[in-house]
Amino acid sequence: TVTALSEETAGRAGLNVDKTGPGVIMRTANGAIQAQRSSIAKLSVGPLSASDLGVVVSGAFGETNVIGMNFLSRLKSWRVENGVMILEQ
């Protein structure tokens, strides 16, 4: 439901993540993990972008970043065809 970023990606993007603040427990395919909330002023995926996007950040994500429905729901449409995700602004 929410865009999820690895700690490495969040660090490279210069996100302000308060690791001492209250976190959030998330249920993933690999079980429950602890994550911290943050927000991105602008997230761009190719020519598509979303402003003021809430994200969660956790070292438990490893190197994985996930575009959440909070980004996808701002698009005109999105779908998967033959294993390829197609995003339309």
mmCIF file of N, CA and C in Angstrom:
data_model
loop_
_atom_site.group_PDB
_atom_site.id
_atom_site.type_symbol
_atom_site.label_atom_id
_atom_site.label_comp_id
_atom_site.label_asym_id
_atom_site.label_seq_id
_atom_site.Cartn_x
_atom_site.Cartn_y
_atom_site.Cartn_z
ATOM 1 N N THR A 1 0.815 -1.206 0.000
ATOM 2 C CA THR A 1 0.000 0.000 0.000
ATOM 3 C C THR A 1 0.853 1.261 0.000
ATOM 4 N N VAL A 2 2.044 1.190 0.564
ATOM 5 C CA VAL A 2 2.901 2.370 0.667
ATOM 6 C C VAL A 2 4.243 2.087 -0.005
ATOM 7 N N THR A 3 4.834 3.113 -0.551
ATOM 8 C CA THR A 3 6.137 2.991 -1.194
ATOM 9 C C THR A 3 7.187 2.690 -0.125
ATOM 10 N N ALA A 4 8.011 1.689 -0.405
ATOM 11 C CA ALA A 4 8.999 1.221 0.572
ATOM 12 C C ALA A 4 10.401 1.351 -0.007
ATOM 13 N N LEU A 5 11.315 1.904 0.782
ATOM 14 C CA LEU A 5 12.684 2.129 0.338
ATOM 15 C C LEU A 5 13.691 1.451 1.261
ATOM 16 N N SER A 6 14.764 0.971 0.656
ATOM 17 C CA SER A 6 15.863 0.438 1.448
ATOM 18 C C SER A 6 16.570 1.600 2.153
ATOM 19 N N GLU A 7 17.303 1.291 3.200
ATOM 20 C CA GLU A 7 18.059 2.346 3.888
ATOM 21 C C GLU A 7 19.086 2.966 2.955
ATOM 22 N N GLU A 8 19.693 2.156 2.087
ATOM 23 C CA GLU A 8 20.690 2.670 1.149
ATOM 24 C C GLU A 8 20.074 3.690 0.197
ATOM 25 N N THR A 9 18.929 3.361 -0.371
ATOM 26 C CA THR A 9 18.256 4.282 -1.294
ATOM 27 C C THR A 9 17.852 5.566 -0.579
ATOM 28 N N ALA A 10 17.303 5.430 0.618
ATOM 29 C CA ALA A 10 16.896 6.603 1.387
ATOM 30 C C ALA A 10 18.095 7.492 1.689
ATOM 31 N N GLY A 11 19.228 6.879 2.023
ATOM 32 C CA GLY A 11 20.443 7.643 2.295
ATOM 33 C C GLY A 11 20.954 8.368 1.061
ATOM 34 N N ARG A 12 20.980 7.674 -0.085
ATOM 35 C CA ARG A 12 21.434 8.309 -1.326
ATOM 36 C C ARG A 12 20.517 9.457 -1.737
ATOM 37 N N ALA A 13 19.217 9.326 -1.417
ATOM 38 C CA ALA A 13 18.255 10.378 -1.766
ATOM 39 C C ALA A 13 18.274 11.521 -0.764
ATOM 40 N N GLY A 14 19.005 11.348 0.338
ATOM 41 C CA GLY A 14 19.090 12.406 1.346
ATOM 42 C C GLY A 14 17.814 12.564 2.158
ATOM 43 N N LEU A 15 17.039 11.478 2.304
ATOM 44 C CA LEU A 15 15.797 11.572 3.077
ATOM 45 C C LEU A 15 16.095 11.739 4.555
ATOM 46 N N ASN A 16 15.267 12.503 5.220
ATOM 47 C CA ASN A 16 15.362 12.684 6.656
ATOM 48 C C ASN A 16 14.545 11.581 7.317
ATOM 49 N N VAL A 17 15.228 10.583 7.853
ATOM 50 C CA VAL A 17 14.563 9.459 8.507
ATOM 51 C C VAL A 17 14.952 9.478 9.976
ATOM 52 N N ASP A 18 13.989 9.702 10.849
ATOM 53 C CA ASP A 18 14.241 9.730 12.292
ATOM 54 C C ASP A 18 14.208 8.303 12.821
ATOM 55 N N LYS A 19 15.384 7.700 12.992
ATOM 56 C CA LYS A 19 15.467 6.310 13.447
ATOM 57 C C LYS A 19 15.140 6.163 14.922
ATOM 58 N N THR A 20 15.074 7.278 15.667
ATOM 59 C CA THR A 20 14.750 7.202 17.087
ATOM 60 C C THR A 20 13.259 7.395 17.330
ATOM 61 N N GLY A 21 12.552 7.897 16.323
ATOM 62 C CA GLY A 21 11.111 8.130 16.465
ATOM 63 C C GLY A 21 10.326 6.836 16.419
ATOM 64 N N PRO A 22 9.036 6.940 16.730
ATOM 65 C CA PRO A 22 8.201 5.733 16.700
ATOM 66 C C PRO A 22 8.121 5.182 15.276
ATOM 67 N N GLY A 23 8.351 3.918 15.153
ATOM 68 C CA GLY A 23 8.305 3.289 13.844
ATOM 69 C C GLY A 23 6.948 2.671 13.595
ATOM 70 N N VAL A 24 6.916 1.852 12.584
ATOM 71 C CA VAL A 24 5.694 1.160 12.218
ATOM 72 C C VAL A 24 6.056 -0.304 11.970
ATOM 73 N N ILE A 25 5.202 -1.197 12.413
ATOM 74 C CA ILE A 25 5.390 -2.620 12.143
ATOM 75 C C ILE A 25 4.662 -2.940 10.843
ATOM 76 N N MET A 26 5.381 -3.558 9.913
ATOM 77 C CA MET A 26 4.789 -3.903 8.620
ATOM 78 C C MET A 26 4.798 -5.415 8.459
ATOM 79 N N ARG A 27 3.746 -5.920 7.863
ATOM 80 C CA ARG A 27 3.676 -7.354 7.574
ATOM 81 C C ARG A 27 4.083 -7.558 6.125
ATOM 82 N N THR A 28 5.129 -8.331 5.935
ATOM 83 C CA THR A 28 5.637 -8.607 4.594
ATOM 84 C C THR A 28 5.552 -10.107 4.326
ATOM 85 N N ALA A 29 5.885 -10.499 3.116
ATOM 86 C CA ALA A 29 5.898 -11.916 2.771
ATOM 87 C C ALA A 29 6.893 -12.691 3.637
ATOM 88 N N ASN A 30 7.915 -11.985 4.151
ATOM 89 C CA ASN A 30 8.932 -12.626 5.002
ATOM 90 C C ASN A 30 8.653 -12.438 6.486
ATOM 91 N N GLY A 31 7.471 -11.954 6.834
ATOM 92 C CA GLY A 31 7.124 -11.758 8.237
ATOM 93 C C GLY A 31 7.073 -10.286 8.612
ATOM 94 N N ALA A 32 6.885 -10.032 9.899
ATOM 95 C CA ALA A 32 6.775 -8.663 10.403
ATOM 96 C C ALA A 32 8.155 -8.011 10.490
ATOM 97 N N ILE A 33 8.219 -6.736 10.106
ATOM 98 C CA ILE A 33 9.463 -5.964 10.192
ATOM 99 C C ILE A 33 9.174 -4.592 10.786
ATOM 100 N N GLN A 34 10.208 -3.947 11.272
ATOM 101 C CA GLN A 34 10.136 -2.578 11.792
ATOM 102 C C GLN A 34 10.588 -1.621 10.700
ATOM 103 N N ALA A 35 9.849 -0.548 10.480
ATOM 104 C CA ALA A 35 10.208 0.459 9.482
ATOM 105 C C ALA A 35 9.979 1.845 10.071
ATOM 106 N N GLN A 36 10.601 2.829 9.460
ATOM 107 C CA GLN A 36 10.440 4.224 9.863
ATOM 108 C C GLN A 36 9.710 4.977 8.751
ATOM 109 N N ARG A 37 8.889 5.918 9.144
ATOM 110 C CA ARG A 37 8.152 6.733 8.167
ATOM 111 C C ARG A 37 8.998 7.923 7.728
ATOM 112 N N SER A 38 8.796 8.317 6.481
ATOM 113 C CA SER A 38 9.420 9.514 5.944
ATOM 114 C C SER A 38 8.550 9.980 4.784
ATOM 115 N N SER A 39 8.979 11.018 4.108
ATOM 116 C CA SER A 39 8.258 11.460 2.917
ATOM 117 C C SER A 39 9.250 11.993 1.899
ATOM 118 N N ILE A 40 8.831 11.914 0.654
ATOM 119 C CA ILE A 40 9.655 12.370 -0.461
ATOM 120 C C ILE A 40 8.961 13.579 -1.082
ATOM 121 N N ALA A 41 9.703 14.658 -1.265
ATOM 122 C CA ALA A 41 9.117 15.844 -1.879
ATOM 123 C C ALA A 41 8.655 15.542 -3.301
ATOM 124 N N LYS A 42 9.470 14.778 -4.063
ATOM 125 C CA LYS A 42 9.089 14.417 -5.425
ATOM 126 C C LYS A 42 9.775 13.111 -5.803
ATOM 127 N N LEU A 43 8.983 12.125 -6.209
ATOM 128 C CA LEU A 43 9.503 10.845 -6.665
ATOM 129 C C LEU A 43 9.206 10.730 -8.150
ATOM 130 N N SER A 44 10.251 10.503 -8.941
ATOM 131 C CA SER A 44 10.089 10.354 -10.384
ATOM 132 C C SER A 44 10.473 8.952 -10.809
ATOM 133 N N VAL A 45 9.650 8.375 -11.659
ATOM 134 C CA VAL A 45 9.915 7.089 -12.286
ATOM 135 C C VAL A 45 9.805 7.359 -13.782
ATOM 136 N N GLY A 46 10.956 7.506 -14.432
ATOM 137 C CA GLY A 46 10.936 7.920 -15.837
ATOM 138 C C GLY A 46 10.262 9.275 -15.931
ATOM 139 N N PRO A 47 9.298 9.447 -16.841
ATOM 140 C CA PRO A 47 8.627 10.733 -16.996
ATOM 141 C C PRO A 47 7.496 10.956 -15.979
ATOM 142 N N LEU A 48 7.202 9.973 -15.154
ATOM 143 C CA LEU A 48 6.120 10.071 -14.183
ATOM 144 C C LEU A 48 6.651 10.577 -12.855
ATOM 145 N N SER A 49 5.838 11.353 -12.148
ATOM 146 C CA SER A 49 6.281 11.826 -10.839
ATOM 147 C C SER A 49 5.091 12.005 -9.905
ATOM 148 N N ALA A 50 5.396 11.976 -8.623
ATOM 149 C CA ALA A 50 4.414 12.223 -7.573
ATOM 150 C C ALA A 50 5.080 13.113 -6.533
ATOM 151 N N SER A 51 4.343 14.084 -6.025
ATOM 152 C CA SER A 51 4.863 15.006 -5.024
ATOM 153 C C SER A 51 4.320 14.656 -3.653
ATOM 154 N N ASP A 52 5.105 14.987 -2.627
ATOM 155 C CA ASP A 52 4.715 14.795 -1.233
ATOM 156 C C ASP A 52 4.218 13.370 -1.008
ATOM 157 N N LEU A 53 5.098 12.415 -1.247
ATOM 158 C CA LEU A 53 4.754 10.998 -1.181
ATOM 159 C C LEU A 53 5.275 10.390 0.117
ATOM 160 N N GLY A 54 4.396 9.792 0.889
ATOM 161 C CA GLY A 54 4.791 9.097 2.099
ATOM 162 C C GLY A 54 5.512 7.800 1.753
ATOM 163 N N VAL A 55 6.549 7.482 2.524
ATOM 164 C CA VAL A 55 7.312 6.251 2.307
ATOM 165 C C VAL A 55 7.647 5.629 3.660
ATOM 166 N N VAL A 56 8.046 4.364 3.604
ATOM 167 C CA VAL A 56 8.621 3.711 4.770
ATOM 168 C C VAL A 56 10.021 3.260 4.395
ATOM 169 N N VAL A 57 10.909 3.269 5.381
ATOM 170 C CA VAL A 57 12.315 2.925 5.164
ATOM 171 C C VAL A 57 12.711 1.870 6.188
ATOM 172 N N SER A 58 13.406 0.830 5.705
ATOM 173 C CA SER A 58 13.862 -0.214 6.627
ATOM 174 C C SER A 58 15.067 -0.941 6.059
ATOM 175 N N GLY A 59 15.981 -1.302 6.931
ATOM 176 C CA GLY A 59 17.105 -2.133 6.536
ATOM 177 C C GLY A 59 16.660 -3.548 6.200
ATOM 178 N N ALA A 60 15.496 -3.940 6.702
ATOM 179 C CA ALA A 60 14.968 -5.281 6.435
ATOM 180 C C ALA A 60 14.583 -5.467 4.970
ATOM 181 N N PHE A 61 14.460 -4.377 4.210
ATOM 182 C CA PHE A 61 14.123 -4.483 2.786
ATOM 183 C C PHE A 61 15.328 -4.907 1.958
ATOM 184 N N GLY A 62 16.515 -4.918 2.582
ATOM 185 C CA GLY A 62 17.721 -5.258 1.830
ATOM 186 C C GLY A 62 17.969 -4.214 0.754
ATOM 187 N N GLU A 63 18.142 -4.650 -0.478
ATOM 188 C CA GLU A 63 18.365 -3.728 -1.599
ATOM 189 C C GLU A 63 17.080 -3.459 -2.370
ATOM 190 N N THR A 64 15.954 -3.917 -1.841
ATOM 191 C CA THR A 64 14.686 -3.825 -2.560
ATOM 192 C C THR A 64 13.959 -2.521 -2.277
ATOM 193 N N ASN A 65 13.425 -1.902 -3.334
ATOM 194 C CA ASN A 65 12.555 -0.740 -3.248
ATOM 195 C C ASN A 65 11.248 -1.126 -3.935
ATOM 196 N N VAL A 66 10.114 -0.701 -3.371
ATOM 197 C CA VAL A 66 8.819 -1.084 -3.916
ATOM 198 C C VAL A 66 7.967 0.160 -4.127
ATOM 199 N N ILE A 67 7.467 0.323 -5.348
ATOM 200 C CA ILE A 67 6.520 1.398 -5.627
ATOM 201 C C ILE A 67 5.169 0.956 -5.077
ATOM 202 N N GLY A 68 4.619 1.733 -4.166
ATOM 203 C CA GLY A 68 3.361 1.368 -3.516
ATOM 204 C C GLY A 68 2.140 1.941 -4.215
ATOM 205 N N MET A 69 0.992 1.514 -3.747
ATOM 206 C CA MET A 69 -0.266 2.011 -4.299
ATOM 207 C C MET A 69 -0.425 3.513 -4.054
ATOM 208 N N ASN A 70 0.257 4.061 -3.041
ATOM 209 C CA ASN A 70 0.156 5.499 -2.832
ATOM 210 C C ASN A 70 0.788 6.274 -3.996
ATOM 211 N N PHE A 71 1.662 5.653 -4.782
ATOM 212 C CA PHE A 71 2.191 6.241 -6.022
ATOM 213 C C PHE A 71 1.304 5.832 -7.194
ATOM 214 N N LEU A 72 1.031 4.540 -7.311
ATOM 215 C CA LEU A 72 0.278 4.017 -8.457
ATOM 216 C C LEU A 72 -1.126 4.599 -8.553
ATOM 217 N N SER A 73 -1.768 4.872 -7.421
ATOM 218 C CA SER A 73 -3.138 5.397 -7.442
ATOM 219 C C SER A 73 -3.209 6.829 -7.982
ATOM 220 N N ARG A 74 -2.088 7.491 -8.107
ATOM 221 C CA ARG A 74 -2.063 8.849 -8.657
ATOM 222 C C ARG A 74 -1.949 8.848 -10.185
ATOM 223 N N LEU A 75 -1.747 7.674 -10.761
ATOM 224 C CA LEU A 75 -1.605 7.562 -12.211
ATOM 225 C C LEU A 75 -2.963 7.397 -12.873
ATOM 226 N N LYS A 76 -3.015 7.680 -14.179
ATOM 227 C CA LYS A 76 -4.234 7.443 -14.951
ATOM 228 C C LYS A 76 -4.561 5.961 -14.915
ATOM 229 N N SER A 77 -3.538 5.124 -15.148
ATOM 230 C CA SER A 77 -3.731 3.684 -15.077
ATOM 231 C C SER A 77 -2.390 2.991 -14.962
ATOM 232 N N TRP A 78 -2.462 1.737 -14.550
ATOM 233 C CA TRP A 78 -1.288 0.869 -14.535
ATOM 234 C C TRP A 78 -1.789 -0.557 -14.735
ATOM 235 N N ARG A 79 -0.944 -1.359 -15.370
ATOM 236 C CA ARG A 79 -1.306 -2.743 -15.629
ATOM 237 C C ARG A 79 -0.039 -3.541 -15.895
ATOM 238 N N VAL A 80 -0.188 -4.843 -15.901
ATOM 239 C CA VAL A 80 0.924 -5.732 -16.210
ATOM 240 C C VAL A 80 0.541 -6.530 -17.452
ATOM 241 N N GLU A 81 1.419 -6.486 -18.454
ATOM 242 C CA GLU A 81 1.220 -7.235 -19.690
ATOM 243 C C GLU A 81 2.472 -8.053 -19.968
ATOM 244 N N ASN A 82 2.317 -9.354 -20.084
ATOM 245 C CA ASN A 82 3.435 -10.242 -20.373
ATOM 246 C C ASN A 82 4.624 -10.009 -19.433
ATOM 247 N N GLY A 83 4.325 -9.808 -18.157
ATOM 248 C CA GLY A 83 5.382 -9.636 -17.174
ATOM 249 C C GLY A 83 6.009 -8.256 -17.129
ATOM 250 N N VAL A 84 5.433 -7.295 -17.866
ATOM 251 C CA VAL A 84 5.952 -5.926 -17.903
ATOM 252 C C VAL A 84 4.908 -4.984 -17.298
ATOM 253 N N MET A 85 5.336 -4.163 -16.356
ATOM 254 C CA MET A 85 4.424 -3.200 -15.756
ATOM 255 C C MET A 85 4.369 -1.954 -16.635
ATOM 256 N N ILE A 86 3.152 -1.546 -16.986
ATOM 257 C CA ILE A 86 2.941 -0.378 -17.846
ATOM 258 C C ILE A 86 2.251 0.686 -17.013
ATOM 259 N N LEU A 87 2.886 1.860 -16.908
ATOM 260 C CA LEU A 87 2.373 2.976 -16.136
ATOM 261 C C LEU A 87 1.944 4.088 -17.074
ATOM 262 N N GLU A 88 0.746 4.653 -16.869
ATOM 263 C CA GLU A 88 0.268 5.765 -17.681
ATOM 264 C C GLU A 88 -0.087 6.939 -16.791
ATOM 265 N N GLN A 89 0.459 8.101 -17.152
ATOM 266 C CA GLN A 89 0.258 9.302 -16.333
ATOM 267 C C GLN A 89 -1.123 9.776 -16.411
#
